[in-house]
Coordinates of C-alpha atoms in Angstrom, one line a residue:
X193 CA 44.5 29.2 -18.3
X194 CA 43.8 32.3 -16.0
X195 CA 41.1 34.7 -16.6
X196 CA 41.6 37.9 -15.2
X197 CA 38.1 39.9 -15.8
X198 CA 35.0 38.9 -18.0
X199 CA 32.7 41.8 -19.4
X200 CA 30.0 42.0 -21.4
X201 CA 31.4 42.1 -23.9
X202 CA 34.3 39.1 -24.1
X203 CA 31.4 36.3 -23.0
X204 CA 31.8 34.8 -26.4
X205 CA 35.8 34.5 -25.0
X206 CA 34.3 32.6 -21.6
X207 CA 32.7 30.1 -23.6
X208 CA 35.7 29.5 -26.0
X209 CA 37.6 28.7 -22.7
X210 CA 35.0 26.3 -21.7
X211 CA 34.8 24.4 -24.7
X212 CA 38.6 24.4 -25.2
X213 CA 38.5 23.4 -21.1
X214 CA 35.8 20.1 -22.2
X215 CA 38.2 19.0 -25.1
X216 CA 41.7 18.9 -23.4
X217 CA 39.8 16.8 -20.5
X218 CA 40.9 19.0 -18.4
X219 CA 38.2 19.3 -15.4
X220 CA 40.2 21.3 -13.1
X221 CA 40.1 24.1 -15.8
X222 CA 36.4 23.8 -16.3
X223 CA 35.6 24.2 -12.8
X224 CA 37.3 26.9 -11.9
X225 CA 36.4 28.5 -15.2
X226 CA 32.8 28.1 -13.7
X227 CA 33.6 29.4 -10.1
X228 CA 35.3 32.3 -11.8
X229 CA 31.9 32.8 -14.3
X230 CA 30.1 32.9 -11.1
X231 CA 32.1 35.8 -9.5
X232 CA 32.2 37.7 -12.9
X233 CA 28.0 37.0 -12.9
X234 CA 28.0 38.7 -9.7
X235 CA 29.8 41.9 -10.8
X236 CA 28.1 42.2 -14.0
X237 CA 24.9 41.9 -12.1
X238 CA 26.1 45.0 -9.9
X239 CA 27.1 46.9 -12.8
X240 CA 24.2 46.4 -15.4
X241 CA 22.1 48.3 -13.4
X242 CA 23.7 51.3 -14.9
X243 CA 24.3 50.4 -18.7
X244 CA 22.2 51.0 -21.2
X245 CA 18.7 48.9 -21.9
X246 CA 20.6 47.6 -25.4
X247 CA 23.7 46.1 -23.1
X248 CA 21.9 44.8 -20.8
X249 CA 20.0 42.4 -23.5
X250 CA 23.7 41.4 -24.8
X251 CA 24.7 40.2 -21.2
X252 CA 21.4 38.4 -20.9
X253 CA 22.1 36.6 -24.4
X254 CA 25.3 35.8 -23.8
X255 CA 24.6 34.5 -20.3
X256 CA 22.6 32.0 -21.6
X257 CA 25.1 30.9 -24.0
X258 CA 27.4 30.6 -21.6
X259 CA 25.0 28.2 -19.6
X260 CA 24.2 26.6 -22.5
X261 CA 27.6 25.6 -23.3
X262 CA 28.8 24.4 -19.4
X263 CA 25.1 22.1 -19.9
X264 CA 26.6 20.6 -23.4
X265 CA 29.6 20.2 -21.2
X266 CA 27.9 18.0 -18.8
X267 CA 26.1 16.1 -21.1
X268 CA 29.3 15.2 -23.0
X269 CA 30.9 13.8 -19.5
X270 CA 28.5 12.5 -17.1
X271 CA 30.7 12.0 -14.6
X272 CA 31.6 16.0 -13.8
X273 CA 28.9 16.5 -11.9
X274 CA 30.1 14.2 -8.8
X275 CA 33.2 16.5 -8.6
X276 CA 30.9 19.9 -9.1
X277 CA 30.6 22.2 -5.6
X278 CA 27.6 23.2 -4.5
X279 CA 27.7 26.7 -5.8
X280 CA 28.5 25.2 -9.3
X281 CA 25.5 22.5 -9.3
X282 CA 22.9 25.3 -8.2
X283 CA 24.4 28.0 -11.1
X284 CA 23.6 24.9 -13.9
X285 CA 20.7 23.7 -12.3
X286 CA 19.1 27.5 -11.9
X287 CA 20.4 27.9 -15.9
X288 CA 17.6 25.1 -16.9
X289 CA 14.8 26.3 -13.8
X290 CA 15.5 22.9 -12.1
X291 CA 14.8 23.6 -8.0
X292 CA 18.3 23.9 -6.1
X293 CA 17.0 23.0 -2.4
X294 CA 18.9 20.5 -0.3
X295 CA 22.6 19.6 0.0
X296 CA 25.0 18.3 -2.3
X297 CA 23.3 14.5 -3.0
X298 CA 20.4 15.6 -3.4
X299 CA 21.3 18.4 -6.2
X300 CA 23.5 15.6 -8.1
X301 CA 20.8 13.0 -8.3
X302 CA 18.1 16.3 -9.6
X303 CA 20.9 17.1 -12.6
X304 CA 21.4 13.3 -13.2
X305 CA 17.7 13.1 -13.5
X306 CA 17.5 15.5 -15.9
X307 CA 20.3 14.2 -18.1
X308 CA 18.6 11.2 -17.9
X309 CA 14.9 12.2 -18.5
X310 CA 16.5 14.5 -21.4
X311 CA 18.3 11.3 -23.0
X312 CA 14.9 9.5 -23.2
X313 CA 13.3 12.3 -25.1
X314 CA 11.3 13.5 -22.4
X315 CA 10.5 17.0 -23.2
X316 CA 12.1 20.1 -20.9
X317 CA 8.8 21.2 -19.5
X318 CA 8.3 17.6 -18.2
X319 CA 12.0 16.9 -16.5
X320 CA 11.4 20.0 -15.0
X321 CA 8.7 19.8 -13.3
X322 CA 9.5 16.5 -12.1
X323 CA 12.7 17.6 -10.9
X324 CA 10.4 20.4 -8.9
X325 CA 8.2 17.7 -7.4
X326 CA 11.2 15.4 -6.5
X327 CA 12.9 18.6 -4.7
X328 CA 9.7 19.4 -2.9
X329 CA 9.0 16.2 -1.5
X330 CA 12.6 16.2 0.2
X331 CA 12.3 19.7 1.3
X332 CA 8.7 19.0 3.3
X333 CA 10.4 15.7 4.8
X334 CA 13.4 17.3 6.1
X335 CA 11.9 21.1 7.2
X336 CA 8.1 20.3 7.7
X337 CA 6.5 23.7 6.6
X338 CA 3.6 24.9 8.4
X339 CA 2.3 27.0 4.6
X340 CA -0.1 25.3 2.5
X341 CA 1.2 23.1 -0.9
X342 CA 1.6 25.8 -3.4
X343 CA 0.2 24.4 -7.2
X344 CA 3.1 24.1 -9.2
X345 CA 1.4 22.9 -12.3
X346 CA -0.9 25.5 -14.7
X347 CA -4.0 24.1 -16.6
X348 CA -2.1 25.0 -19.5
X349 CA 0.9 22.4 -18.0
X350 CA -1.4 20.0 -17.2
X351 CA -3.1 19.5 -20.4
X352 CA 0.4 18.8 -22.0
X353 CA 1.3 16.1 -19.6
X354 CA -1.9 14.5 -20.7
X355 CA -2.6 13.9 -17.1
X356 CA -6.1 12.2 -15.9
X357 CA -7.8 15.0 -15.4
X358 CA -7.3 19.2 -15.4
X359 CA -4.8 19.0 -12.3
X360 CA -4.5 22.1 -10.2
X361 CA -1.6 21.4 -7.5
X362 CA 0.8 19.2 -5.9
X363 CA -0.6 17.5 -2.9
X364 CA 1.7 17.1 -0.6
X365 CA 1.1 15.1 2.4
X366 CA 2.8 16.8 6.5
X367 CA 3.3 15.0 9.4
X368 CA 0.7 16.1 12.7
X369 CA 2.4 16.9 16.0
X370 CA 6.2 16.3 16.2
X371 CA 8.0 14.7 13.4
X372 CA 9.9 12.1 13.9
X373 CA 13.1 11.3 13.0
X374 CA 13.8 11.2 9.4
X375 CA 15.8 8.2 9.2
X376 CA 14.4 5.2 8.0
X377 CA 11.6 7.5 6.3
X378 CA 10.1 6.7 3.3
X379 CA 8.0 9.3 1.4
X380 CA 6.1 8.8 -1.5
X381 CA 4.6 11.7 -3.8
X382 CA 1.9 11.0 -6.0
X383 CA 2.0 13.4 -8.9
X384 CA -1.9 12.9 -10.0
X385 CA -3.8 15.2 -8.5
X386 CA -7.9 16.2 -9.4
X387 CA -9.8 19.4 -8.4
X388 CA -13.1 18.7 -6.8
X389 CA -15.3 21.3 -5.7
X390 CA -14.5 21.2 -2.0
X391 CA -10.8 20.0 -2.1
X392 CA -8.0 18.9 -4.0
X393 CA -8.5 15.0 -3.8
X394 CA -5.8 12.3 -5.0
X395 CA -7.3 10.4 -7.4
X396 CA -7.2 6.3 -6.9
X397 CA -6.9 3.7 -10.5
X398 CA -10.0 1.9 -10.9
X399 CA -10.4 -1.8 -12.0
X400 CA -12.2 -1.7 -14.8
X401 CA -9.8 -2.5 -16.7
X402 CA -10.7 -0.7 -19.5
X403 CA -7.7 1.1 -22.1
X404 CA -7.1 5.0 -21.2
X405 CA -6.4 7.0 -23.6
X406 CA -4.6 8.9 -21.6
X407 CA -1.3 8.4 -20.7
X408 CA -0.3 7.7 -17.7
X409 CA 2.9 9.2 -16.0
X410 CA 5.1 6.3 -14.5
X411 CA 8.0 8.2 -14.0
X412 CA 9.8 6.8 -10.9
X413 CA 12.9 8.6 -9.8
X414 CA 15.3 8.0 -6.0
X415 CA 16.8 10.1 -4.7
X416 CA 19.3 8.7 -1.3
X417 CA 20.3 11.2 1.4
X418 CA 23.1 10.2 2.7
X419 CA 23.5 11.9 5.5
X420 CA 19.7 12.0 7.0
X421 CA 18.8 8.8 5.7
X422 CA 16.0 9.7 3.4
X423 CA 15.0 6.7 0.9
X424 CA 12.6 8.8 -1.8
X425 CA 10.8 7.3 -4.8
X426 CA 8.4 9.0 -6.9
X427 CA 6.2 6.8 -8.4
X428 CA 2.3 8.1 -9.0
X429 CA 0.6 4.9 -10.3
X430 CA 2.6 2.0 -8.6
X431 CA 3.1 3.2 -5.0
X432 CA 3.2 -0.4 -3.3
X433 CA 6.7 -1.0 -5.3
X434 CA 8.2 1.3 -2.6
X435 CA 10.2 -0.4 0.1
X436 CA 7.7 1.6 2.9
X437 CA 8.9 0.4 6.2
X438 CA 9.9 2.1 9.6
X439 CA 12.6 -0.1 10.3
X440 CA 13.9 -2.2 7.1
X441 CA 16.1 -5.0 7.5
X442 CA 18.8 -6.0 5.2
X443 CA 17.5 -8.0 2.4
X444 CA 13.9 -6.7 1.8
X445 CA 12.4 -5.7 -1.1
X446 CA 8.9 -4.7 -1.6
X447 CA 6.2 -6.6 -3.4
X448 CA 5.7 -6.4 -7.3
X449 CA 3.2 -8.2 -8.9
X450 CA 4.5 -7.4 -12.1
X451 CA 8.1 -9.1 -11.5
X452 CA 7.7 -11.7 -8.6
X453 CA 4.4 -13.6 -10.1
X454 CA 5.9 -17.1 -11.3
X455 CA 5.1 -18.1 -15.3
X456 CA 1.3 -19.4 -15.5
X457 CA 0.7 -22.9 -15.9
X458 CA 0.2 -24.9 -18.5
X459 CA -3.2 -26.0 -20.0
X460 CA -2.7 -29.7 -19.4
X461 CA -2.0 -28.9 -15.4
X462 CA -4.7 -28.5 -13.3
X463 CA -5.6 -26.1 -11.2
X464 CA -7.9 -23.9 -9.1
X465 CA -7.4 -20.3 -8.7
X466 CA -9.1 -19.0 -5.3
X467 CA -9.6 -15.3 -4.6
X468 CA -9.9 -13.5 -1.1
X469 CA -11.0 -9.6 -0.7
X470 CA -12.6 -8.1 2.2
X471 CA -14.5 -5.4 0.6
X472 CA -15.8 -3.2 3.4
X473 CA -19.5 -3.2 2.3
X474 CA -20.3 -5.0 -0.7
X475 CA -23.0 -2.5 -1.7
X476 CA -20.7 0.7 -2.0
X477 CA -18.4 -1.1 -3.7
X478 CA -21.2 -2.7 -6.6
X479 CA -22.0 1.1 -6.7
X480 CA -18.3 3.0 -7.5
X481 CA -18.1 4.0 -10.5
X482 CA -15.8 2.2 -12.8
X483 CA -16.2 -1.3 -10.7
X484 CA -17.3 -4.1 -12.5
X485 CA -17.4 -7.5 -11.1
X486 CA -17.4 -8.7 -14.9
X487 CA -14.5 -7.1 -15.4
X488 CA -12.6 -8.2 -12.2
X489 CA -13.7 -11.7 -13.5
X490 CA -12.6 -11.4 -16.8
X491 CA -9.2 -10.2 -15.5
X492 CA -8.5 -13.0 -12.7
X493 CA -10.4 -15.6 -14.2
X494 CA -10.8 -17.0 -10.8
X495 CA -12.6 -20.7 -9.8
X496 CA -13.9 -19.0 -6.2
X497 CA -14.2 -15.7 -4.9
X498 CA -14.3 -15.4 -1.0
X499 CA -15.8 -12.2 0.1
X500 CA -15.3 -10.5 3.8
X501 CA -17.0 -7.5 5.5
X502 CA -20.2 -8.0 3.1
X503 CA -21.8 -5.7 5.7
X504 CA -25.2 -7.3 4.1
X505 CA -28.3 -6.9 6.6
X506 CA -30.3 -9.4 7.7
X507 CA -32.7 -8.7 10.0
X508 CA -34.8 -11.7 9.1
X509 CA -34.8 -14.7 6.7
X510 CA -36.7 -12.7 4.1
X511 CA -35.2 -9.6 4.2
X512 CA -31.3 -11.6 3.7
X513 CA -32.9 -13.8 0.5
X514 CA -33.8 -10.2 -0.5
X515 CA -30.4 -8.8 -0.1
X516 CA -28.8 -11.7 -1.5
X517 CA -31.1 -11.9 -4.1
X518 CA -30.0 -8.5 -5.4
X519 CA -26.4 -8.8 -4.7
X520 CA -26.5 -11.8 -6.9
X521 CA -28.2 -10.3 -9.6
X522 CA -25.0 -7.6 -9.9
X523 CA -22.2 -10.7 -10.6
X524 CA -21.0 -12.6 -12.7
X525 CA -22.4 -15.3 -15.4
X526 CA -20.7 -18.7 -14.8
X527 CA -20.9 -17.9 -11.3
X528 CA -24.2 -19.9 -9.8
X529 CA -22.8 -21.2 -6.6
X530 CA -22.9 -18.7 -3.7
X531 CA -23.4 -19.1 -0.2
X532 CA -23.5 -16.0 2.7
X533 CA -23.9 -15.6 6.3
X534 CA -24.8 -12.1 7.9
X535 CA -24.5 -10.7 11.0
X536 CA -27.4 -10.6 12.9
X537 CA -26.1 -9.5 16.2
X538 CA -25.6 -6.4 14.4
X539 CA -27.0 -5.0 11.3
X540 CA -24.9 -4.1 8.7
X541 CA -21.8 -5.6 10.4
X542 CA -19.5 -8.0 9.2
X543 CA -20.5 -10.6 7.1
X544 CA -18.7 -13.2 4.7
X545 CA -19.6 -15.0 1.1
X546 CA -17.9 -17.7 -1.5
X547 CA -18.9 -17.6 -4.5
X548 CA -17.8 -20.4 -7.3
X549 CA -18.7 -21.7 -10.5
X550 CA -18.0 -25.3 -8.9
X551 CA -20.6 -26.7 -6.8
X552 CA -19.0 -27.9 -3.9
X553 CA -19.7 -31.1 -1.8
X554 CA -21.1 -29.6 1.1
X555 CA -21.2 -26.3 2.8
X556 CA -21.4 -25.2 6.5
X557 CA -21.6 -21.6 8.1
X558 CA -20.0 -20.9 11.2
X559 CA -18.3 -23.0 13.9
X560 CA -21.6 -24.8 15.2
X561 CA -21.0 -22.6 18.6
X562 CA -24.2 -20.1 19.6
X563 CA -21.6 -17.9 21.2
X564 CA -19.4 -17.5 18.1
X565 CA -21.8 -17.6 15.1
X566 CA -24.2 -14.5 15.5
X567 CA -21.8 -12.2 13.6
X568 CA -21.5 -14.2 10.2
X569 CA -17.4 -14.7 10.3
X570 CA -17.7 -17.9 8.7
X571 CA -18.4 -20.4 5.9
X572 CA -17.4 -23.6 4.9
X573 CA -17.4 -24.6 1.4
X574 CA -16.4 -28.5 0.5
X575 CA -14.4 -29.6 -2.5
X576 CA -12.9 -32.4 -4.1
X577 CA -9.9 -32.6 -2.7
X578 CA -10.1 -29.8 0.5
X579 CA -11.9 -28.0 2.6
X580 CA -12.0 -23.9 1.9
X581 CA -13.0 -21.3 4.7
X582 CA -13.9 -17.7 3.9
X583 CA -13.6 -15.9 7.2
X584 CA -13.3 -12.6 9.3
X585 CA -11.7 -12.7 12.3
X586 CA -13.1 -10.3 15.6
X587 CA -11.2 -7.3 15.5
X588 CA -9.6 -6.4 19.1
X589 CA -10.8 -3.1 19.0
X590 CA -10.9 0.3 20.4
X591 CA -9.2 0.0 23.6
X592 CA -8.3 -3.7 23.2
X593 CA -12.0 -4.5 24.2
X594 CA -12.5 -7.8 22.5
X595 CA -8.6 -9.0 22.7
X596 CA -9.3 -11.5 25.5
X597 CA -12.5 -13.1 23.6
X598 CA -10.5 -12.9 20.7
X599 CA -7.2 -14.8 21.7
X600 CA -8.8 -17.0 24.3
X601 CA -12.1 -18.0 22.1
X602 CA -12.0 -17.5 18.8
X603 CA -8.8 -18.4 17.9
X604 CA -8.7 -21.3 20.0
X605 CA -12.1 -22.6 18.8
X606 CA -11.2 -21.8 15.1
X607 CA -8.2 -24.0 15.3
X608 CA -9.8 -26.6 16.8
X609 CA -12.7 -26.7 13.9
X610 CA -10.2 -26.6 11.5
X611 CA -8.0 -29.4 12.9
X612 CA -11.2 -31.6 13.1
X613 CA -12.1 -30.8 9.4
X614 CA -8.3 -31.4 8.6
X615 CA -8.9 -35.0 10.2
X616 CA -10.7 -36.0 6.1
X617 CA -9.4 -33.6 4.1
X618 CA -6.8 -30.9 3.9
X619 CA -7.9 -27.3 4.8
X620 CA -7.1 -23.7 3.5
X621 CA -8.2 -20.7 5.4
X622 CA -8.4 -17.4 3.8
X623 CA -9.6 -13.8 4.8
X624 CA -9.0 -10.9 6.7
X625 CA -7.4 -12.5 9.9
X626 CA -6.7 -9.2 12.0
X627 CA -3.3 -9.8 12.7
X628 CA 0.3 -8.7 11.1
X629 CA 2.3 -11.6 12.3
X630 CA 5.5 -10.0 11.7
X631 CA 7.3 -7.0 11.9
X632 CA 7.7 -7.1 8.2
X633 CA 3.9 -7.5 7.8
X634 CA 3.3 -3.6 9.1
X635 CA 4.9 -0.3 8.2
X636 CA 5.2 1.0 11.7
X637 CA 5.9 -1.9 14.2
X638 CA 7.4 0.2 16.9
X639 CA 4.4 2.4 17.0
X640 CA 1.5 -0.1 17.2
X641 CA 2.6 -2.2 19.9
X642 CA -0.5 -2.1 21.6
X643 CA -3.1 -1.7 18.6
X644 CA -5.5 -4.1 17.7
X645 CA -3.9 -6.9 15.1
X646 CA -0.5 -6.5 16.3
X647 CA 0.0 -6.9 19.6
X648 CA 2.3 -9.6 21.2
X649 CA -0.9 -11.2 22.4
X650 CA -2.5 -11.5 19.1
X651 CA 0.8 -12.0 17.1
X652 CA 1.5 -15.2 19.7
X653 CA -1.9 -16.6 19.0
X654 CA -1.7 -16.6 15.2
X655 CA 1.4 -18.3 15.9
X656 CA 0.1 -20.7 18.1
X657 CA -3.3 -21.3 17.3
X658 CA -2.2 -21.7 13.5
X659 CA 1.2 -22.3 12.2
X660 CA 2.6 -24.6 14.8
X661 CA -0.7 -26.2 14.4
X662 CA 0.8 -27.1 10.9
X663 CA -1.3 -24.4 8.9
X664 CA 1.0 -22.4 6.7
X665 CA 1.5 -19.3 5.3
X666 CA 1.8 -19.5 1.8
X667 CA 2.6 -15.4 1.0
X668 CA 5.4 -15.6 3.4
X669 CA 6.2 -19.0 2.4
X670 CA 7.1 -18.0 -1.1
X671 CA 8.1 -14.6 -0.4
X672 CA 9.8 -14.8 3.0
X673 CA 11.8 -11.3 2.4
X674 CA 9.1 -9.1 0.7
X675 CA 7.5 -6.5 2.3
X676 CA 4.0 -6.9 0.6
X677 CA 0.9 -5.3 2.2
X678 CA -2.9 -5.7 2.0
X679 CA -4.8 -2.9 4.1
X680 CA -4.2 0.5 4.5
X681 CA -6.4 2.7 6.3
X682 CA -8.3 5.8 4.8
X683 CA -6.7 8.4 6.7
X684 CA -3.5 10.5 6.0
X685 CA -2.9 8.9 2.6
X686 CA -1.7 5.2 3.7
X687 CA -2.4 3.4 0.4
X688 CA -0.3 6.8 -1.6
X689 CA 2.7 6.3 0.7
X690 CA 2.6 2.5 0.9
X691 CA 2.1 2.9 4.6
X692 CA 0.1 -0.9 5.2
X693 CA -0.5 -3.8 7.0
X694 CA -0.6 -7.3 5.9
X695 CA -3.7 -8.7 7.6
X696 CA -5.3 -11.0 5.0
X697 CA -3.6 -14.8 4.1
X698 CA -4.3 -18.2 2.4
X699 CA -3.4 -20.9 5.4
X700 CA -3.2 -24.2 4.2
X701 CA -3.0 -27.5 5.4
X702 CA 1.1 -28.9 5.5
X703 CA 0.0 -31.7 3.3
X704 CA -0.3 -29.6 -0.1
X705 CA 1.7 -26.6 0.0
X706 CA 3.9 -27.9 -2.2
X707 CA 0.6 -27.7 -4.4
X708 CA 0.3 -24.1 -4.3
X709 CA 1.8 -22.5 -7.4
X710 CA 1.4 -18.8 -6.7
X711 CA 0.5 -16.9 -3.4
X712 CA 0.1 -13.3 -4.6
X713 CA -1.3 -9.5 -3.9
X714 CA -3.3 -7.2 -6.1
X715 CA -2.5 -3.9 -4.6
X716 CA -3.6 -2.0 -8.0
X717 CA -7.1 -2.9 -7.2
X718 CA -9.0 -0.3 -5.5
X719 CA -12.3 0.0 -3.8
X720 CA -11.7 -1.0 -0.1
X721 CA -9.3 -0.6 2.2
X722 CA -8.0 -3.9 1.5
X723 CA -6.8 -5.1 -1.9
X724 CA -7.0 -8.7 -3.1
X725 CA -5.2 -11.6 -2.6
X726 CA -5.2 -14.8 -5.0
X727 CA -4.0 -18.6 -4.2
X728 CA -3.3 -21.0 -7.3
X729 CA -3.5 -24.4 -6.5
X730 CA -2.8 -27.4 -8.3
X731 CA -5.1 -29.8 -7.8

């Protein structure tokens, strides 16, 4: 069917040709029933300048009918839009304010989210603004833009997505220097944003654990550019389900606790369930708001917590029973058995604890060398049926100061006191060991060659000193092609992107890790710049 000329006035006939276009099947007369609507909108545009104020409300009207019939089109038959040019995509996607940046893959997936969000009874104000922040986020990755984040959400907005709190903008997160290459780049766009005072800050899930009445926006959306490589996923409350790696091989996935935890044991097996967190400062974190070691208890149930980084001081005996004392006095009923060790090289450095509601056999702190035990890295709790070490290993440091005492003492040293102990009874080592062993245990391996916890030097004495000493790890173990991380430093958003390390384990001693029932992360828990890690172990 050819149309020669559309006016004003014989819309109504452009839709009627659309409609009649959807029911033959016919796509090729749909499309170019579009292309032609778009040189026709052109015209009219040129000409309603001069038409009276009265025809220039019917074009208007009828405009919008028209788009609102090539939509229904669409919605009817999916599958149109892969065949759609450019031009046609951007005239739909403009009809229902959805943003019309990038090329061709990238408009497809925005209309296909639409469709999809519409389907699920998401309302139109919602699609679209997620469409917007979906478009954005490729737009900054591709064409870094040296303007500030314009807010592209009202108060008004806001209090009808029922987010956290009144949110004023869209935070989004550029590059310093040079950019580099996009390929291989993963960007993640966290949609919750707060207004402080100073700043607009992105605000982090606590762990108290407590109900919200406020609903929280998991909307998670991909969008693959094919031809610069981009992998985006939006996903504002679960970032850490984002394969975030600089060079991802074929065959990983990223961690989710939700999906990859095995089914919990039975009541008639028994077990102990041993926890690991290196909480940067035990007192700021006993004072966030929201934190509650209750809570964490409650949710866990764990047998033993090992603490790292307790930062407690102890300038003398009295003044560490007094720290303790009031440490102690902020956890958890059930929990009477806790031993710690300060630094006191250093005050306010360092620092490790267990605490248990089993009383162990015996318990140690240290390695029983002067030259190794003035920072409080250590302690040695006994069980039943194995030994269990909280412990913080040196950091290298600025400069790679302390990697020669690290790889050619401690390390060495620590192996050796943990073969000797393994000599009665099986041992498991837990903590914040400094190192990424892998390539898959950082986001950026190419870049950090020579920073402290993942350079060859330290990545060959983890290997040495532990696992071909027969000490395995159990994460990697069960998960050997997950991409699961457990520190991410403060700066430049690193826990919103996923951009991590994994530098904290459960080693155990050959001889039961076919005991161990689940090795897992609990990257929702917040607080520190390391998350927690949990071992079940059937004992």
């Amino acid at each position: 069917m050819l149309i020669n000329r559309v006016t004003p006035r014989n819309l109504k006939a452009r839709a009627l040709v659309l409609l009649k276009a959807r029911v033959m099947g016919s796509e090729r007369t749909a499309f170019a029933s579009s292309a032609i609507t778009n040189k026709e909108d052109q015209k009219q545009k040129r000409s309603i300048s001069s038409a009276p104020q009265s025809e220039k409300s019917i074009v208007k009207e009828n405009r919008v009918k028209g788009h609102a019939v090539e939509i229904q089109t669409i919605r009817d038959d999916p599958d149109r839009i892969e065949a759609m040019t450019v031009q046609e995509l951007r005239t739909t996607m403009r009809s229902v304010g959805i943003p019309t940046t990038g090329c061709k893959s990238d408009l497809v997936s925005a209309l296909k989210c639409f469709l999809a969000d519409e389907r699920g009874g998401q309302s139109s104000l919602v699609t679209v603004e997620h469409a917007s922040s979906i478009m954005k986020a490729v737009h900054s990755e591709i064409t870094p833009s040296k303007r500030k984040a314009k807010n592209s959400y009202g108060k008004n907005q806001a209090q009808n997505l029922n987010t956290v709190s009144e949110v004023s903008g869209l935070k989004q997160f550029k590059k310093r220097g040079k950019s580099p290459a996009v390929s291989r780049s993963i960007v993640e766009v966290n949609s919750e944003v707060i207004t402080t005072k100073q700043k607009l800050s992105v605000k982090t899930d606590g762990i108290s654990g407590k109900k919200s009445s406020q609903v929280k926006r998991k909307q998670a959306s991909k969008i693959s550019n094919e031809d610069d490589g981009i992998d985006l996923l939006v996903n504002s409350s679960e970032p850490w389900t984002v394969l975030a790696h600089k060079k991802p091989q074929q065959g990983w996935v990223p961690y989710n606790p939700r999906t990859m935890r095995p089914p919990p044991l039975t009541d008639d097996t028994k077990f102990m369930k041993l926890m690991s967190w290196n909480v940067n400062g035990l007192r700021a974190l006993l004072k966030l708001e929201g934190f509650s070691a209750i809570e964490l208890a409650q949710k866990e149930n764990f047998d033993v917590l090992c603490l790292q980084e307790t930062k407690l001081q102890a300038s003398d005996s009295n003044a560490k029973e007094k720290d303790v004392e009031a440490i102690k006095q902020c956890l958890i009923d059930g929990y009477d058995n806790s031993f710690w060790t300060c630094s006191v090289s250093k005050l306010g450095y360092s620092g490790t604890a267990i605490i248990s509601r089993i009383k162990p056999l015996s318990v140690k702190y240290g390695l029983g060398i002067a030259d190794h035990d003035s920072e409080g890295r250590l302690v040695t709790v006994e069980f039943d049926t194995f030994y269990l070490i909280s412990g913080y290993v040196p950091n290298s440091g600025d400069g790679l100061r302390r990697l020669t005492y690290r790889i050619t003492q401690w390390d060495t040293s620590l192996s050796s006191y943990m073969k000797e102990l393994e000599k009665s009874k099986p041992v498991i080592l837990t903590g914040d060991l400094n190192c990424a062993h892998q390539e898959i245990d950082i986001f950026n391996p190419a870049g950090n060659k020579r920073s402290a916890g993942f350079t060859d030097e330290e990545r060959q004495s983890f290997e040495m000193n532990f696992l071909s000493k027969g000490f395995v790890d159990t994460f990697r173990k069960q998960h050997p092609g997950v991409v699961g991380y457990t520190y991410w430093g403060y700066r430049h958003g690193a826990r919103i992107t996923n951009k991590g390390w994994r530098l904290d384990y459960f080693l155990v001693s050959e001889s039961i890790v076919d005991n161990v029932h689940d090795s897992y992360i609990l990257p929702d828990i917040t607080g520190s710049d390391h998350c927690p890690i949990g071992l079940i172990l059937k004992v």
